[in-house]
XYZ file of C-alpha atoms in Angstrom:
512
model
C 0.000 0.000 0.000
C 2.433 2.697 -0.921
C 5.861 3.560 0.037
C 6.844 6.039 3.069
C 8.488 9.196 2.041
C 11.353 11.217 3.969
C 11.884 14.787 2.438
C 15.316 16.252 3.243
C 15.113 19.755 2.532
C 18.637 22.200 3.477
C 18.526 25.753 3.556
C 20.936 27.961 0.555
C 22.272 24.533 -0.103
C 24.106 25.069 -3.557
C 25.604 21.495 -5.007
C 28.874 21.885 -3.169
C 29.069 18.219 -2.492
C 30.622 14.955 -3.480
C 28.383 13.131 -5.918
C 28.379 16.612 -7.402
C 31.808 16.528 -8.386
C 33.008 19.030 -5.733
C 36.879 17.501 -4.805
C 36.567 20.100 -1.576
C 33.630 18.720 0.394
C 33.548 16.139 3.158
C 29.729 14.948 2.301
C 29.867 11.061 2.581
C 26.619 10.375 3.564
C 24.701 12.298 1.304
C 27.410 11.135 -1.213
C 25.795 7.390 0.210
C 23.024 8.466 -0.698
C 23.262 9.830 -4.182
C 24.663 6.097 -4.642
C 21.238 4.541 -4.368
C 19.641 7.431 -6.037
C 18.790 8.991 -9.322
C 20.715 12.365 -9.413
C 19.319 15.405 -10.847
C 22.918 17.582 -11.846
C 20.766 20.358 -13.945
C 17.649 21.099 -10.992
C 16.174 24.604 -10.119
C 14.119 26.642 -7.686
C 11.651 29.382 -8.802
C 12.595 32.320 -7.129
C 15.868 32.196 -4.948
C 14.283 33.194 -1.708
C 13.194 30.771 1.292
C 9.617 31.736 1.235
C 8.685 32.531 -2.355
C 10.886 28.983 -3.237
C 8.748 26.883 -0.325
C 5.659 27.601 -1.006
C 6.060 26.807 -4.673
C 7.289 23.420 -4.766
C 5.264 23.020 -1.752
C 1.903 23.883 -3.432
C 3.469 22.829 -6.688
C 2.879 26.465 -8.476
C 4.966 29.537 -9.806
C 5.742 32.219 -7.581
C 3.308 34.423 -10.109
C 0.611 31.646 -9.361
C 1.146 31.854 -5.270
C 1.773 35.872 -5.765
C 4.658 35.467 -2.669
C 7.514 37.390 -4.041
C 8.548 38.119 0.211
C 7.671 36.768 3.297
C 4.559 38.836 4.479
C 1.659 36.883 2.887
C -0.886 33.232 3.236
C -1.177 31.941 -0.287
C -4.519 30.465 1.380
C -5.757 34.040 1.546
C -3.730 35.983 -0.937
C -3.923 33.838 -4.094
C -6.054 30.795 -3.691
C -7.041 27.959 -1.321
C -4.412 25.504 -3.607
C -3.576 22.237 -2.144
C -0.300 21.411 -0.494
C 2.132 18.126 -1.106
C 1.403 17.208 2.326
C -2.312 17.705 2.668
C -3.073 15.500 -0.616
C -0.446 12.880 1.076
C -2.735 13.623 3.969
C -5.136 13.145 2.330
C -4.617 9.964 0.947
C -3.651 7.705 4.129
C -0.396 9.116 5.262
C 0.352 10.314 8.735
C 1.967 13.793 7.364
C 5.088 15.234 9.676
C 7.161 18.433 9.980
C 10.176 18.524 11.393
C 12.579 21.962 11.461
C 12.361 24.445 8.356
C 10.190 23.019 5.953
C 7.680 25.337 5.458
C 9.178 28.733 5.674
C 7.753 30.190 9.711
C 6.120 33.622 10.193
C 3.207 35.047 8.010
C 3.978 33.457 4.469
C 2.633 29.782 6.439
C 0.065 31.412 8.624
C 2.131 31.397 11.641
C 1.756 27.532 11.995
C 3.215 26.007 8.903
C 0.093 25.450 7.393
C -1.192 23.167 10.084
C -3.551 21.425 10.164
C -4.050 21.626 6.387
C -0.841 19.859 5.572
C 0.367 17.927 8.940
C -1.114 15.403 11.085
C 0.659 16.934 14.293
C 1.657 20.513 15.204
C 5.058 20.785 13.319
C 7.921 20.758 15.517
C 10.603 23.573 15.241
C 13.578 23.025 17.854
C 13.714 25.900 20.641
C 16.975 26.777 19.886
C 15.906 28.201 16.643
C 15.370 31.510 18.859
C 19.026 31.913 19.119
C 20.302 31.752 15.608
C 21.005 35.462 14.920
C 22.378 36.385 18.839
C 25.510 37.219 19.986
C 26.746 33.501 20.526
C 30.307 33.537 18.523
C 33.140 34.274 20.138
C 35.729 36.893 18.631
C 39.238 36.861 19.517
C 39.074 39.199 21.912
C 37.023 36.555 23.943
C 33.703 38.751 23.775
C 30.500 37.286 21.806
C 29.471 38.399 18.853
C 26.507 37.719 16.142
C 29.167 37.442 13.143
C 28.722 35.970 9.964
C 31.347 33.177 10.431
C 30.771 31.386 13.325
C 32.332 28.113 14.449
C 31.369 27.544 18.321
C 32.078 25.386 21.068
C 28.311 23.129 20.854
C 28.315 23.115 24.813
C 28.351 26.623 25.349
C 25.464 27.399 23.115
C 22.388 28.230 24.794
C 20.537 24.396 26.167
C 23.786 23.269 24.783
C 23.027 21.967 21.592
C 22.273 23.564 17.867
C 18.687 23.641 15.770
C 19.636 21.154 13.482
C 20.751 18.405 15.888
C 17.864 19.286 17.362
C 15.919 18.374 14.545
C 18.130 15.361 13.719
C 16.658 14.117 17.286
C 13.050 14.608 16.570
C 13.003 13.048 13.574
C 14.636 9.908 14.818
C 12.108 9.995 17.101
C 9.089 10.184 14.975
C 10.839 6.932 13.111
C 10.856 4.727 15.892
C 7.562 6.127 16.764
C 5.752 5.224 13.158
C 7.588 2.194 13.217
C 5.859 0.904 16.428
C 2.715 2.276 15.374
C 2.793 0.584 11.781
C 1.945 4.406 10.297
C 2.962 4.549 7.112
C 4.486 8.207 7.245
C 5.228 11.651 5.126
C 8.029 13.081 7.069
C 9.825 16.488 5.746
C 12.931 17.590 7.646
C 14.279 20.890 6.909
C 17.620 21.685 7.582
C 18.724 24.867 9.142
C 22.184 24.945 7.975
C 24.873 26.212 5.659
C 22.483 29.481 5.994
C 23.767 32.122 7.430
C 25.046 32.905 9.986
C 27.260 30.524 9.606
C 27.219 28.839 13.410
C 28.270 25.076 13.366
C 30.612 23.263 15.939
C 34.333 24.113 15.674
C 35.837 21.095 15.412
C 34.548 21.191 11.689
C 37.131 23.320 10.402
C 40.121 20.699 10.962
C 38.331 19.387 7.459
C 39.061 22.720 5.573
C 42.681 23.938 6.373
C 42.255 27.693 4.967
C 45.189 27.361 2.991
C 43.441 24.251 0.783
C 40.355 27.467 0.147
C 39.808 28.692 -3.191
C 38.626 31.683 -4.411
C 35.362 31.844 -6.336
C 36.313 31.416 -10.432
C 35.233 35.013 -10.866
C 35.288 37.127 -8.072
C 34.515 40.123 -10.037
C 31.368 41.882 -10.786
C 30.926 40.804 -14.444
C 31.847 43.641 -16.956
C 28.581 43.509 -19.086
C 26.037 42.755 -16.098
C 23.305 44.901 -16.093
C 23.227 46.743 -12.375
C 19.222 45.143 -12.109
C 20.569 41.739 -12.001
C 23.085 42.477 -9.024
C 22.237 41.795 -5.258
C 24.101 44.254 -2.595
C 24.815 41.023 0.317
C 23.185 43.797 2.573
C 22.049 40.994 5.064
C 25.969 39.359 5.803
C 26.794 43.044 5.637
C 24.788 43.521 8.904
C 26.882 40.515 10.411
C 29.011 42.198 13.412
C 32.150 40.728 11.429
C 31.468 41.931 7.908
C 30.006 45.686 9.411
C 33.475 45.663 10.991
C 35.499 45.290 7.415
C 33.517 48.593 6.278
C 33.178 47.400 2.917
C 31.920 50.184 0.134
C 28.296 49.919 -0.956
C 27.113 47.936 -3.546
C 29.727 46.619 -5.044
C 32.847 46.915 -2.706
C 35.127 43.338 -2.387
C 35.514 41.540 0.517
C 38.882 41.047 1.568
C 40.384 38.739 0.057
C 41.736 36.517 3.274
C 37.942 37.122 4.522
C 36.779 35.550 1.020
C 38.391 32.424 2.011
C 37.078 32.223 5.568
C 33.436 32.727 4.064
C 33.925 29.705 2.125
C 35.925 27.513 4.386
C 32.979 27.750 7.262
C 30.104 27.284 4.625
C 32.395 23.613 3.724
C 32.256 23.363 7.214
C 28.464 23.840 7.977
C 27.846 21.735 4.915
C 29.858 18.832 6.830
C 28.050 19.253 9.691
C 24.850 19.020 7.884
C 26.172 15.746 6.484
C 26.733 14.307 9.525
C 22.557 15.532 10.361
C 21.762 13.363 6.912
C 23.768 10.546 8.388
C 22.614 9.950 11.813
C 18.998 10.183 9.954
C 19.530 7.786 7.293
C 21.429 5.552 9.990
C 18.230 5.459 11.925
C 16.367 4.803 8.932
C 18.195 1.836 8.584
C 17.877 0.752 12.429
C 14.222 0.798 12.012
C 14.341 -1.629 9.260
C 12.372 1.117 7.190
C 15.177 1.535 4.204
C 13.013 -1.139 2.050
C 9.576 0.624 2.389
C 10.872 3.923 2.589
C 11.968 6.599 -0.376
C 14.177 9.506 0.125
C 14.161 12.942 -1.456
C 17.416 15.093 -0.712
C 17.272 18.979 -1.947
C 17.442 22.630 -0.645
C 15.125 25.727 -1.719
C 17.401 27.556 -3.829
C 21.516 27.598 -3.887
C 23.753 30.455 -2.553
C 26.495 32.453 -3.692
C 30.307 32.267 -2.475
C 32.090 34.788 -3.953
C 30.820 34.375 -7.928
C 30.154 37.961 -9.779
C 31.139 39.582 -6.556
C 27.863 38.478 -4.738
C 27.660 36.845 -1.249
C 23.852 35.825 -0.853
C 21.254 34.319 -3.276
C 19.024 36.782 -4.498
C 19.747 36.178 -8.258
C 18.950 34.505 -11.164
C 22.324 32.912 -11.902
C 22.945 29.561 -11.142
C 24.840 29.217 -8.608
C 21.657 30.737 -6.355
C 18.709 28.873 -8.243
C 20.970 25.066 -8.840
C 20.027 23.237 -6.213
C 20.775 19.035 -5.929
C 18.105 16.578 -5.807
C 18.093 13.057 -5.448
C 15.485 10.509 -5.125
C 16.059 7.013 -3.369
C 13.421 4.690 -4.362
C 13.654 1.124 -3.175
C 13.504 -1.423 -5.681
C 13.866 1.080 -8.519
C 16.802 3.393 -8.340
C 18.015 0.368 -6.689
C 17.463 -3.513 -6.523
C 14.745 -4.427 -3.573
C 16.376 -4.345 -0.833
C 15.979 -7.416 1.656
C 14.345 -6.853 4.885
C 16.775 -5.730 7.464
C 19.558 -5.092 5.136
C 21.845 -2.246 5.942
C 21.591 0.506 3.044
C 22.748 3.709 5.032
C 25.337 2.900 7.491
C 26.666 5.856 9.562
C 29.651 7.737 7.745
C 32.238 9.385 9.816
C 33.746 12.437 7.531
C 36.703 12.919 10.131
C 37.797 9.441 8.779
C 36.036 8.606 5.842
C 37.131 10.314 2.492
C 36.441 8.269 -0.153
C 32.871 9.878 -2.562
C 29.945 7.098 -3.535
C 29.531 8.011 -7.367
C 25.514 8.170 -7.735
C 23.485 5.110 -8.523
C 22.152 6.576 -11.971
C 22.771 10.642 -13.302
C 20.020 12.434 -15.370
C 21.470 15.727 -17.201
C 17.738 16.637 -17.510
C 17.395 20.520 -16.859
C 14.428 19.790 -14.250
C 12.100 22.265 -11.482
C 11.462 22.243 -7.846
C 7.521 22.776 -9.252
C 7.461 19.491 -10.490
C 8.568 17.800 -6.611
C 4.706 17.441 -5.803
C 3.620 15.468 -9.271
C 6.949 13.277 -9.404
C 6.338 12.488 -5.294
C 2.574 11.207 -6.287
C 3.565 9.379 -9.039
C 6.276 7.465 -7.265
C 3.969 6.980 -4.265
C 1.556 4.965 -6.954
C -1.138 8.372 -6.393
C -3.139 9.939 -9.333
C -0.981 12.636 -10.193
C -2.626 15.899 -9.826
C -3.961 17.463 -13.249
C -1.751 20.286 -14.744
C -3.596 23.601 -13.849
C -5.512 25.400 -16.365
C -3.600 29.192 -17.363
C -5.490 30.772 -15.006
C -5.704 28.655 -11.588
C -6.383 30.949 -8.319
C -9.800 28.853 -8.430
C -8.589 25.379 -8.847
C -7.877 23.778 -5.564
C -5.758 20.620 -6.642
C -3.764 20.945 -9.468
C 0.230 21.222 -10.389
C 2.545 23.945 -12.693
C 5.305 21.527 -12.865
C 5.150 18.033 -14.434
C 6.404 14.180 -12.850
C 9.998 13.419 -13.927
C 9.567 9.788 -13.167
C 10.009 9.761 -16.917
C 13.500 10.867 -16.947
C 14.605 8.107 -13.365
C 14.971 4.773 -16.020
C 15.880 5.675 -19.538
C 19.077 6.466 -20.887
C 19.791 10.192 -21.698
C 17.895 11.462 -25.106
C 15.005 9.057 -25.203
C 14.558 8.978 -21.839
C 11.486 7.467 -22.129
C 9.276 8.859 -25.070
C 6.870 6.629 -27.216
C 6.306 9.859 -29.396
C 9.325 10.395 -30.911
C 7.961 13.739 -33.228
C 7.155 14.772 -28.937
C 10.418 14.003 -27.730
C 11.988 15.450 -30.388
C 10.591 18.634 -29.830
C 10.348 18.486 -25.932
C 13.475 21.036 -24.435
C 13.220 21.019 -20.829
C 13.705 24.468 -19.443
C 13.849 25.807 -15.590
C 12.021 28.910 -14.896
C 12.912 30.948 -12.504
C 12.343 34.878 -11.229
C 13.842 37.419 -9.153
C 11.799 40.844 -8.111
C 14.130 44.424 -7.311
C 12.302 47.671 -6.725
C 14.801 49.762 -9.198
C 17.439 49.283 -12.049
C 20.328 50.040 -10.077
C 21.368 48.319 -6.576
C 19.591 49.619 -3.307
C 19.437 48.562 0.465
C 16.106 46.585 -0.234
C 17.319 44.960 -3.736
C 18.104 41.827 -1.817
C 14.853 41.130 -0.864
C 12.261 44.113 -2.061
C 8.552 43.900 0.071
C 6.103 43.303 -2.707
C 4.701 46.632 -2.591
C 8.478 48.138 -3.601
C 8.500 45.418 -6.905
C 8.888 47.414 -9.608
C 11.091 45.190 -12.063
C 10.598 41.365 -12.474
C 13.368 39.412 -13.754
C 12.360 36.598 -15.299
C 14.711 33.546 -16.264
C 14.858 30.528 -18.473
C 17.371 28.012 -18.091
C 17.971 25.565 -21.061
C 20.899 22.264 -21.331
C 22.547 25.316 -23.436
C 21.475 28.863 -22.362
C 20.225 30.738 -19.144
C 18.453 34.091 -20.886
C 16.363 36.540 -18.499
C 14.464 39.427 -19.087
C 14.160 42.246 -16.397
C 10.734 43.970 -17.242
C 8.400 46.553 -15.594
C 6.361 44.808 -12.948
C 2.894 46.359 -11.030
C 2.407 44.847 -7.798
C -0.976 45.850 -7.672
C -2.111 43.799 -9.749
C 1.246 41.228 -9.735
C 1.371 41.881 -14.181
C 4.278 42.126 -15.793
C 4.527 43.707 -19.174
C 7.241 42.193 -21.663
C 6.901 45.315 -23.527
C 8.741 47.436 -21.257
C 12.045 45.391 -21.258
C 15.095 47.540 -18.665
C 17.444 45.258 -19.331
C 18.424 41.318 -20.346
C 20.806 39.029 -20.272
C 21.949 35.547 -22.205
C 24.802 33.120 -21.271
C 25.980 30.362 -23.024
C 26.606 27.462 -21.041
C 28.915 25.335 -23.251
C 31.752 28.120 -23.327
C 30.722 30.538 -20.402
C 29.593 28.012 -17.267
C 29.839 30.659 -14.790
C 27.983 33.108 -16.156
C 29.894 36.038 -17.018
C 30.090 36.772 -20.101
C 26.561 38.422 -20.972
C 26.328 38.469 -25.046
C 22.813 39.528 -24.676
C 23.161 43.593 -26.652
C 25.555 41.890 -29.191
C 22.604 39.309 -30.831
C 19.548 39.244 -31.417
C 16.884 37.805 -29.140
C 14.094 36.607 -31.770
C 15.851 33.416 -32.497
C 16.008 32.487 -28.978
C 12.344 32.471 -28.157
């Protein structure tokens, strides 16, 4: 009667791990992970921003379908009364669980996560959460700070622990629980960590001597970005730390020593978070669920370390909307496994260093939107209908279409009886990104919808990433393609960074 689900979701988790291809990292659990998996290498969010990202592959519509740009309104009340991933799991027979940041808190859930629509039981958030932006880090001068880079003794945090182990705790919990009870289970976990700050225990920065930290490729502002597409950082430039560097607004560099410790700690918190994933999957496998059980692995948008001089996410490049996602599926991205066979044993990264290459790869450019149709298909559920153009009426439906298609067949026919269809069929990622002016201001980073005034828009091809910037009302949440301020076209064969912009020197038509 269906297969249990466990959905990992991380916080400005960018693909900076192992099964990636990343030679840096220390991930060997998730990098376990990816080897039972299918592996999604090309995946995006729709807007790179926790709340406007959530709710969409949450609901399983566009952030101009859910009209939550910010963080300061209830799709339930602001848009429409659309369905949720949990609730139709819900729904249909599933004892639904929240665990940590899944969706985002405050007014863009209805200050309860969107309970009871969508969970069985009052989600749990860990009550250390509280504490994530105090003065707990402790500067060299032996006073505490609330600084951007953070490493900290665990036992000296407040209750001493952290919101993630926390979390870790709870879910193991709720395991051993539905495992007695004979529930069959929808659990989402949400990972607190590598955001920022970046707080994590100390001892994880014996993994990333600061001498073995690169640079970003292209620590530069690119030459022919247009200034509508750049973010200011203002939010790590509030960080006691970075405010101490007095760094010039918008644009100014971070040192370059202070580069390398930004990146170094974000390795670090992404270790940590491995070690979360581990002891999670570990218990998994101690309550001989790992045969009935698929895992989903993926974060709400990525996160930028230094590329085109940006320190946030906030954009449309890739490094803030590529996000990795993995699906473990017993008995189809990997032979049935037997009944109390060990699939996810405990990794330590102080001692283990050798990656798992993933069980299968798809270079399929793919969504976040389409999470909620590809999680019913798998589960053996009708797969909700794809919404009509205009759907702030329609309760149940989905934007974003099942890539079950693409888990099997080999790349380029992955699946396709219609081969005139398949032919034809280009998957592309859309994603968006909303600034209240052309040029950078202290609210570009993350403009309150009633500030919108520009929209960019982005499509992301196997070949291209092309966005539009155009004049945006957000009174009545239209954009008009007519009035276009700027644009912007990559191509990702020769330029894989993004920063060469060749958009003024050819001509558009061809491309749409």
């Amino acid at each position: 009667d269906g297969m249990n689900i466990l959905f990992i979701v991380v916080d400005d988790l960018r693909p900076v791990l192992g099964c990636y291809g990343d030679k840096l990292v220390k991930s060997p659990n998730i990098d376990q992970l990816a080897s039972q998996s299918i592996v999604f290498s090309n995946a995006y969010a729709q807007q790179a921003l926790c709340a406007p990202s959530r709710v969409s592959f949450l609901t399983g519509r566009r952030p101009d379908t859910t009209r939550l740009y910010d963080f300061y309104s209830y799709w339930r009340a602001h848009a429409g009364n659309y369905s949720t991933m949990p609730q139709y799991f819900k729904e249909n027979g599933y004892v639904t669980l929240s665990v940590g940041k899944v969706f985002h808190p405050g007014v863009s859930s209805n200050h309860s996560d969107d309970y009871p629509y969508s969970w069985s039981i009052p989600p749990f958030h860990p009550s250390t959460e509280k504490y994530e932006n105090d003065k707990t880090c402790r500067g060299k001068d032996g006073k505490l700070y609330a600084n951007l880079v953070c490493p900290v003794d665990v036992t000296e945090m407040p209750q001493g622990t952290l919101p993630d182990i926390q979390s870790t705790e709870e879910a193991i919990r709720l395991l051993k629980l539905m495992k007695a009870n004979k529930q069959k289970f929808f659990l989402a976990v949400g990972y607190h960590k590598p955001h920022i700050p970046l707080r994590y225990p100390q001892e994880f920065l014996k993994l990333y001597p600061l001498e073995n930290i690169p640079l970003a490729p292209d620590p530069w502002v690119p030459e022919k970005l247009p200034s509508v597409a750049y973010n200011p950082w203002t939010d790590i430039r509030r960080r006691d730390d970075v405010e101490a560097l007095n760094v010039s607004f918008p644009y100014g560099p971070l040192p370059e020593e202070f580069q390398r410790r930004i990146r170094q700690s974000y390795y670090a918190a992404v270790s940590y978070l491995d070690v979360q994933v581990g002891l999670l999957l570990n218990a998994l496998d101690n309550a001989g669920l790992s045969n009935n059980t698929m895992v989903v692995f993926t974060a709400d948008h990525g996160w930028s370390l230094g590329e085109h001089g940006e320190w946030a996410k906030y954009s449309n490049f890739d490094v803030a909307t590529r996000v990795p996602l993995m699906f473990y599926v017993p008995g189809m991205t990997t032979s049935s496994v037997s009944q109390g066979k060990r699939v996810f044993p405990y990794l330590d990264p102080f001692s283990h260093t050798v990656g798992s290459v993933p069980q299968g790869q798809s270079k399929k450019v793919v969504e976040l939107v389409s999470l909620f149709p590809t999680l019913a298909e798998l589960a053996g559920l009708q797969v909700p209908p794809a919404c009509p153009e205009m759907s702030f009426h329609v309760a149940l439906c989905t934007e974003g279409t099942s890539i079950v298609r693409y888990f099997n067949a080999s790349e380029g026919q992955e699946g396709c009886g219609d081969t005139a269809r398949c032919f034809h069929e280009e998957p592309a990622a859309l994603s968006q990104y909303p600034r209240p002016a052309d040029t950078p201001q202290w609210n570009s980073d993350k403009p309150k919808l009633k500030d919108i005034r520009v929209m960019g828009y982005s499509v992301r091809t196997s070949d291209y990433r092309y966005t539009v910037w155009v004049q945006f009302n957000p009174e009545n949440f239209s954009a008009n393609f007519e009035d276009v301020h700027a644009g912007e076209l990559y191509v990702v064969e020769t330029d894989p960074n993004q920063d060469y912009n060749i958009y003024n020197s050819t001509s558009h038509g061809w491309f749409l």
